[in-house]
Amino acid sequence: MIWIGTSGYSFDDWSEVFYPPELPRGERLVHYSKRFAAVEVNSTYYRLPHPVVLRQMERKTPESFRFIVKLHQDVTHKRVDDPDHFRRFLDCIAPLEETGKFHGALAQFPWAFQRTPANLDHLRRLRERMGERPVFVEFRHDSWAREETFEELRREGLGFCIVDEPRLRGLFPPLVRETNGIGYVRFHGRNAANWWGRGGGDRYDYNYSDGELSEWIDAILDLGSRTTDTYLFFNNCHAGRAARNASRMSELLDLAPGD
């Protein structure tokens, strides 16, 4: 099964691009779930909401819909290892787990998170705190781009998040691997000029061409043949481009939602 969606869904600049202009904000997920079968919940990176918020989101989606929920920045950027924090996260996602719609947590680490013994220990503790739940790890720094990393992720039962991002020195390259039997790819765009914030624009302001999307077709199909599920999420959310590119990728792969 290949599941395609976007990194977040409730953006005002998607109005008239993806959402009808008259659509109430509270109906965005209903509309989204008619087009895509999975979503990354990115708002939890900034603030862990009350479980009732996730309950309301769950109720707006079909029974087969899937959620991946991003871990809070305290875990990934501040490297907090606090049992109470993880308890709050697990309380937050409980409504999704109760209905079988929670399918993993995303741990997006920053470029400053380099491969060191201390950071390897942090990954092990993260695995312990999350129990048996699927966790996908995204690296930004290329010091992790070695076979030992994938072996360690397999040993800890952690998933690997494949990335498509600018081919800049020091950034993690687009290596296609799976370490927990599930494929996971995030498309960030290739806006090299603004990636480090020097161009004054949004680093995720990027529209993939058909040629750039097609570069991934063989790798995605191969990944899908070796995994139980493969997730493709587009994070180039500026001006609705993630939704457009996700839809186009579905067409190129000739997929219906959840196929």
PDB file of N, CA and C in Angstrom, residues 150-210:
ATOM      1  N   PHE A 150      21.765   3.023   9.425  1.00  0.00           N
ATOM      2  CA  PHE A 150      20.610   2.188   9.093  1.00  0.00           C
ATOM      3  C   PHE A 150      20.612   0.898   9.915  1.00  0.00           C
ATOM      4  N   GLU A 151      21.795   0.370  10.165  1.00  0.00           N
ATOM      5  CA  GLU A 151      21.888  -0.828  11.007  1.00  0.00           C
ATOM      6  C   GLU A 151      21.420  -0.529  12.424  1.00  0.00           C
ATOM      7  N   GLU A 152      21.794   0.644  12.934  1.00  0.00           N
ATOM      8  CA  GLU A 152      21.387   1.027  14.288  1.00  0.00           C
ATOM      9  C   GLU A 152      19.884   1.262  14.371  1.00  0.00           C
ATOM     10  N   LEU A 153      19.318   1.886  13.343  1.00  0.00           N
ATOM     11  CA  LEU A 153      17.873   2.096  13.334  1.00  0.00           C
ATOM     12  C   LEU A 153      17.134   0.759  13.314  1.00  0.00           C
ATOM     13  N   ARG A 154      17.621  -0.182  12.512  1.00  0.00           N
ATOM     14  CA  ARG A 154      16.995  -1.507  12.469  1.00  0.00           C
ATOM     15  C   ARG A 154      17.076  -2.184  13.831  1.00  0.00           C
ATOM     16  N   ARG A 155      18.216  -2.074  14.455  1.00  0.00           N
ATOM     17  CA  ARG A 155      18.415  -2.715  15.754  1.00  0.00           C
ATOM     18  C   ARG A 155      17.461  -2.147  16.804  1.00  0.00           C
ATOM     19  N   GLU A 156      17.200  -0.846  16.716  1.00  0.00           N
ATOM     20  CA  GLU A 156      16.313  -0.198  17.678  1.00  0.00           C
ATOM     21  C   GLU A 156      14.846  -0.241  17.261  1.00  0.00           C
ATOM     22  N   GLY A 157      14.571  -0.757  16.070  1.00  0.00           N
ATOM     23  CA  GLY A 157      13.193  -0.790  15.598  1.00  0.00           C
ATOM     24  C   GLY A 157      12.649   0.568  15.210  1.00  0.00           C
ATOM     25  N   LEU A 158      13.538   1.465  14.785  1.00  0.00           N
ATOM     26  CA  LEU A 158      13.142   2.805  14.356  1.00  0.00           C
ATOM     27  C   LEU A 158      13.055   2.865  12.834  1.00  0.00           C
ATOM     28  N   GLY A 159      12.062   3.568  12.325  1.00  0.00           N
ATOM     29  CA  GLY A 159      11.925   3.748  10.892  1.00  0.00           C
ATOM     30  C   GLY A 159      12.815   4.869  10.386  1.00  0.00           C
ATOM     31  N   PHE A 160      13.147   4.819   9.111  1.00  0.00           N
ATOM     32  CA  PHE A 160      13.980   5.839   8.478  1.00  0.00           C
ATOM     33  C   PHE A 160      13.146   6.669   7.535  1.00  0.00           C
ATOM     34  N   CYS A 161      13.263   7.985   7.660  1.00  0.00           N
ATOM     35  CA  CYS A 161      12.549   8.912   6.785  1.00  0.00           C
ATOM     36  C   CYS A 161      13.464   9.364   5.656  1.00  0.00           C
ATOM     37  N   ILE A 162      13.132   8.970   4.444  1.00  0.00           N
ATOM     38  CA  ILE A 162      13.853   9.387   3.237  1.00  0.00           C
ATOM     39  C   ILE A 162      13.472  10.827   2.928  1.00  0.00           C
ATOM     40  N   VAL A 163      14.421  11.624   2.455  1.00  0.00           N
ATOM     41  CA  VAL A 163      14.132  13.032   2.187  1.00  0.00           C
ATOM     42  C   VAL A 163      14.488  13.426   0.755  1.00  0.00           C
ATOM     43  N   ASP A 164      13.645  14.266   0.192  1.00  0.00           N
ATOM     44  CA  ASP A 164      13.988  14.983  -1.032  1.00  0.00           C
ATOM     45  C   ASP A 164      14.071  16.451  -0.649  1.00  0.00           C
ATOM     46  N   GLU A 165      15.258  17.018  -0.757  1.00  0.00           N
ATOM     47  CA  GLU A 165      15.504  18.407  -0.374  1.00  0.00           C
ATOM     48  C   GLU A 165      16.653  18.927  -1.228  1.00  0.00           C
ATOM     49  N   PRO A 166      17.013  20.193  -1.125  1.00  0.00           N
ATOM     50  CA  PRO A 166      18.087  20.709  -1.975  1.00  0.00           C
ATOM     51  C   PRO A 166      19.377  19.915  -1.822  1.00  0.00           C
ATOM     52  N   ARG A 167      20.075  19.744  -2.918  1.00  0.00           N
ATOM     53  CA  ARG A 167      21.355  19.016  -2.890  1.00  0.00           C
ATOM     54  C   ARG A 167      22.453  19.974  -2.463  1.00  0.00           C
ATOM     55  N   LEU A 168      22.424  20.347  -1.195  1.00  0.00           N
ATOM     56  CA  LEU A 168      23.383  21.294  -0.645  1.00  0.00           C
ATOM     57  C   LEU A 168      24.396  20.571   0.234  1.00  0.00           C
ATOM     58  N   ARG A 169      25.584  21.095   0.253  1.00  0.00           N
ATOM     59  CA  ARG A 169      26.652  20.510   1.051  1.00  0.00           C
ATOM     60  C   ARG A 169      26.222  20.458   2.525  1.00  0.00           C
ATOM     61  N   GLY A 170      26.384  19.302   3.126  1.00  0.00           N
ATOM     62  CA  GLY A 170      26.052  19.130   4.528  1.00  0.00           C
ATOM     63  C   GLY A 170      24.656  18.619   4.795  1.00  0.00           C
ATOM     64  N   LEU A 171      23.746  18.719   3.798  1.00  0.00           N
ATOM     65  CA  LEU A 171      22.386  18.207   3.974  1.00  0.00           C
ATOM     66  C   LEU A 171      22.346  16.709   3.669  1.00  0.00           C
ATOM     67  N   PHE A 172      21.413  16.027   4.311  1.00  0.00           N
ATOM     68  CA  PHE A 172      21.272  14.591   4.101  1.00  0.00           C
ATOM     69  C   PHE A 172      20.832  14.323   2.665  1.00  0.00           C
ATOM     70  N   PRO A 173      21.488  13.394   1.976  1.00  0.00           N
ATOM     71  CA  PRO A 173      21.140  13.093   0.579  1.00  0.00           C
ATOM     72  C   PRO A 173      19.911  12.195   0.486  1.00  0.00           C
ATOM     73  N   PRO A 174      19.335  12.056  -0.716  1.00  0.00           N
ATOM     74  CA  PRO A 174      18.122  11.247  -0.895  1.00  0.00           C
ATOM     75  C   PRO A 174      18.422   9.750  -0.971  1.00  0.00           C
ATOM     76  N   LEU A 175      18.849   9.165   0.135  1.00  0.00           N
ATOM     77  CA  LEU A 175      19.140   7.734   0.189  1.00  0.00           C
ATOM     78  C   LEU A 175      17.851   6.961   0.441  1.00  0.00           C
ATOM     79  N   VAL A 176      17.609   5.956  -0.358  1.00  0.00           N
ATOM     80  CA  VAL A 176      16.381   5.167  -0.260  1.00  0.00           C
ATOM     81  C   VAL A 176      16.664   3.906   0.558  1.00  0.00           C
ATOM     82  N   ARG A 177      16.136   3.887   1.775  1.00  0.00           N
ATOM     83  CA  ARG A 177      16.305   2.751   2.678  1.00  0.00           C
ATOM     84  C   ARG A 177      15.009   2.574   3.484  1.00  0.00           C
ATOM     85  N   GLU A 178      14.820   1.383   4.030  1.00  0.00           N
ATOM     86  CA  GLU A 178      13.763   1.158   5.021  1.00  0.00           C
ATOM     87  C   GLU A 178      14.389   0.342   6.139  1.00  0.00           C
ATOM     88  N   THR A 179      13.991   0.661   7.362  1.00  0.00           N
ATOM     89  CA  THR A 179      14.631   0.014   8.506  1.00  0.00           C
ATOM     90  C   THR A 179      13.637  -0.641   9.461  1.00  0.00           C
ATOM     91  N   ASN A 180      12.339  -0.494   9.206  1.00  0.00           N
ATOM     92  CA  ASN A 180      11.343  -1.123  10.074  1.00  0.00           C
ATOM     93  C   ASN A 180      10.204  -1.761   9.282  1.00  0.00           C
ATOM     94  N   GLY A 181      10.469  -2.028   7.995  1.00  0.00           N
ATOM     95  CA  GLY A 181       9.458  -2.658   7.148  1.00  0.00           C
ATOM     96  C   GLY A 181       8.445  -1.707   6.563  1.00  0.00           C
ATOM     97  N   ILE A 182       8.632  -0.393   6.813  1.00  0.00           N
ATOM     98  CA  ILE A 182       7.703   0.627   6.306  1.00  0.00           C
ATOM     99  C   ILE A 182       8.504   1.691   5.575  1.00  0.00           C
ATOM    100  N   GLY A 183       8.085   2.058   4.379  1.00  0.00           N
ATOM    101  CA  GLY A 183       8.748   3.115   3.623  1.00  0.00           C
ATOM    102  C   GLY A 183       8.186   4.471   3.997  1.00  0.00           C
ATOM    103  N   TYR A 184       9.041   5.493   3.985  1.00  0.00           N
ATOM    104  CA  TYR A 184       8.597   6.827   4.385  1.00  0.00           C
ATOM    105  C   TYR A 184       9.437   7.849   3.630  1.00  0.00           C
ATOM    106  N   VAL A 185       8.781   8.712   2.863  1.00  0.00           N
ATOM    107  CA  VAL A 185       9.482   9.732   2.080  1.00  0.00           C
ATOM    108  C   VAL A 185       8.840  11.086   2.332  1.00  0.00           C
ATOM    109  N   ARG A 186       9.658  12.094   2.604  1.00  0.00           N
ATOM    110  CA  ARG A 186       9.167  13.470   2.749  1.00  0.00           C
ATOM    111  C   ARG A 186       9.769  14.319   1.635  1.00  0.00           C
ATOM    112  N   PHE A 187       8.908  15.053   0.939  1.00  0.00           N
ATOM    113  CA  PHE A 187       9.321  15.926  -0.146  1.00  0.00           C
ATOM    114  C   PHE A 187       9.289  17.369   0.352  1.00  0.00           C
ATOM    115  N   HIS A 188      10.478  17.941   0.538  1.00  0.00           N
ATOM    116  CA  HIS A 188      10.586  19.296   1.078  1.00  0.00           C
ATOM    117  C   HIS A 188      10.721  20.361  -0.011  1.00  0.00           C
ATOM    118  N   GLY A 189      10.898  19.952  -1.257  1.00  0.00           N
ATOM    119  CA  GLY A 189      11.208  20.912  -2.304  1.00  0.00           C
ATOM    120  C   GLY A 189      12.702  21.088  -2.425  1.00  0.00           C
ATOM    121  N   ARG A 190      13.108  21.801  -3.467  1.00  0.00           N
ATOM    122  CA  ARG A 190      14.538  21.956  -3.743  1.00  0.00           C
ATOM    123  C   ARG A 190      14.920  23.436  -3.844  1.00  0.00           C
ATOM    124  N   ASN A 191      14.365  24.221  -2.936  1.00  0.00           N
ATOM    125  CA  ASN A 191      14.597  25.661  -2.945  1.00  0.00           C
ATOM    126  C   ASN A 191      15.945  25.968  -2.286  1.00  0.00           C
ATOM    127  N   ALA A 192      17.006  25.745  -3.026  1.00  0.00           N
ATOM    128  CA  ALA A 192      18.354  25.910  -2.479  1.00  0.00           C
ATOM    129  C   ALA A 192      18.641  27.353  -2.077  1.00  0.00           C
ATOM    130  N   ALA A 193      18.113  28.313  -2.819  1.00  0.00           N
ATOM    131  CA  ALA A 193      18.419  29.724  -2.554  1.00  0.00           C
ATOM    132  C   ALA A 193      17.926  30.180  -1.189  1.00  0.00           C
ATOM    133  N   ASN A 194      16.803  29.619  -0.733  1.00  0.00           N
ATOM    134  CA  ASN A 194      16.204  30.065   0.529  1.00  0.00           C
ATOM    135  C   ASN A 194      16.348  29.057   1.666  1.00  0.00           C
ATOM    136  N   TRP A 195      17.018  27.936   1.412  1.00  0.00           N
ATOM    137  CA  TRP A 195      17.034  26.873   2.417  1.00  0.00           C
ATOM    138  C   TRP A 195      17.647  27.324   3.738  1.00  0.00           C
ATOM    139  N   TRP A 196      18.723  28.062   3.670  1.00  0.00           N
ATOM    140  CA  TRP A 196      19.399  28.520   4.884  1.00  0.00           C
ATOM    141  C   TRP A 196      18.899  29.892   5.341  1.00  0.00           C
ATOM    142  N   GLY A 197      17.815  30.377   4.746  1.00  0.00           N
ATOM    143  CA  GLY A 197      17.242  31.639   5.162  1.00  0.00           C
ATOM    144  C   GLY A 197      17.935  32.862   4.603  1.00  0.00           C
ATOM    145  N   ARG A 198      18.824  32.677   3.645  1.00  0.00           N
ATOM    146  CA  ARG A 198      19.601  33.809   3.124  1.00  0.00           C
ATOM    147  C   ARG A 198      18.881  34.554   2.016  1.00  0.00           C
ATOM    148  N   GLY A 199      17.905  33.880   1.384  1.00  0.00           N
ATOM    149  CA  GLY A 199      17.219  34.526   0.276  1.00  0.00           C
ATOM    150  C   GLY A 199      16.026  35.351   0.695  1.00  0.00           C
ATOM    151  N   GLY A 200      15.673  35.272   1.969  1.00  0.00           N
ATOM    152  CA  GLY A 200      14.556  36.069   2.475  1.00  0.00           C
ATOM    153  C   GLY A 200      13.192  35.497   2.192  1.00  0.00           C
ATOM    154  N   GLY A 201      13.121  34.301   1.577  1.00  0.00           N
ATOM    155  CA  GLY A 201      11.830  33.693   1.268  1.00  0.00           C
ATOM    156  C   GLY A 201      11.604  32.425   2.059  1.00  0.00           C
ATOM    157  N   ASP A 202      10.503  31.756   1.749  1.00  0.00           N
ATOM    158  CA  ASP A 202      10.114  30.519   2.411  1.00  0.00           C
ATOM    159  C   ASP A 202      10.918  29.366   1.816  1.00  0.00           C
ATOM    160  N   ARG A 203      11.618  28.610   2.662  1.00  0.00           N
ATOM    161  CA  ARG A 203      12.417  27.495   2.143  1.00  0.00           C
ATOM    162  C   ARG A 203      11.550  26.425   1.483  1.00  0.00           C
ATOM    163  N   TYR A 204      10.265  26.377   1.857  1.00  0.00           N
ATOM    164  CA  TYR A 204       9.380  25.371   1.283  1.00  0.00           C
ATOM    165  C   TYR A 204       8.538  25.902   0.120  1.00  0.00           C
ATOM    166  N   ASP A 205       8.922  27.070  -0.376  1.00  0.00           N
ATOM    167  CA  ASP A 205       8.265  27.651  -1.543  1.00  0.00           C
ATOM    168  C   ASP A 205       8.869  27.011  -2.794  1.00  0.00           C
ATOM    169  N   TYR A 206       8.290  25.910  -3.202  1.00  0.00           N
ATOM    170  CA  TYR A 206       8.852  25.155  -4.331  1.00  0.00           C
ATOM    171  C   TYR A 206       7.757  24.320  -4.970  1.00  0.00           C
ATOM    172  N   ASN A 207       7.748  24.284  -6.286  1.00  0.00           N
ATOM    173  CA  ASN A 207       6.780  23.504  -7.040  1.00  0.00           C
ATOM    174  C   ASN A 207       7.527  22.461  -7.863  1.00  0.00           C
ATOM    175  N   TYR A 208       7.313  21.184  -7.557  1.00  0.00           N
ATOM    176  CA  TYR A 208       7.996  20.117  -8.292  1.00  0.00           C
ATOM    177  C   TYR A 208       7.474  20.027  -9.719  1.00  0.00           C
ATOM    178  N   SER A 209       8.382  19.819 -10.639  1.00  0.00           N
ATOM    179  CA  SER A 209       7.997  19.556 -12.028  1.00  0.00           C
ATOM    180  C   SER A 209       7.660  18.076 -12.171  1.00  0.00           C
ATOM    181  N   ASP A 210       6.977  17.734 -13.263  1.00  0.00           N
ATOM    182  CA  ASP A 210       6.691  16.330 -13.524  1.00  0.00           C
ATOM    183  C   ASP A 210       7.971  15.525 -13.637  1.00  0.00           C
TER     184      ASP A 210
END
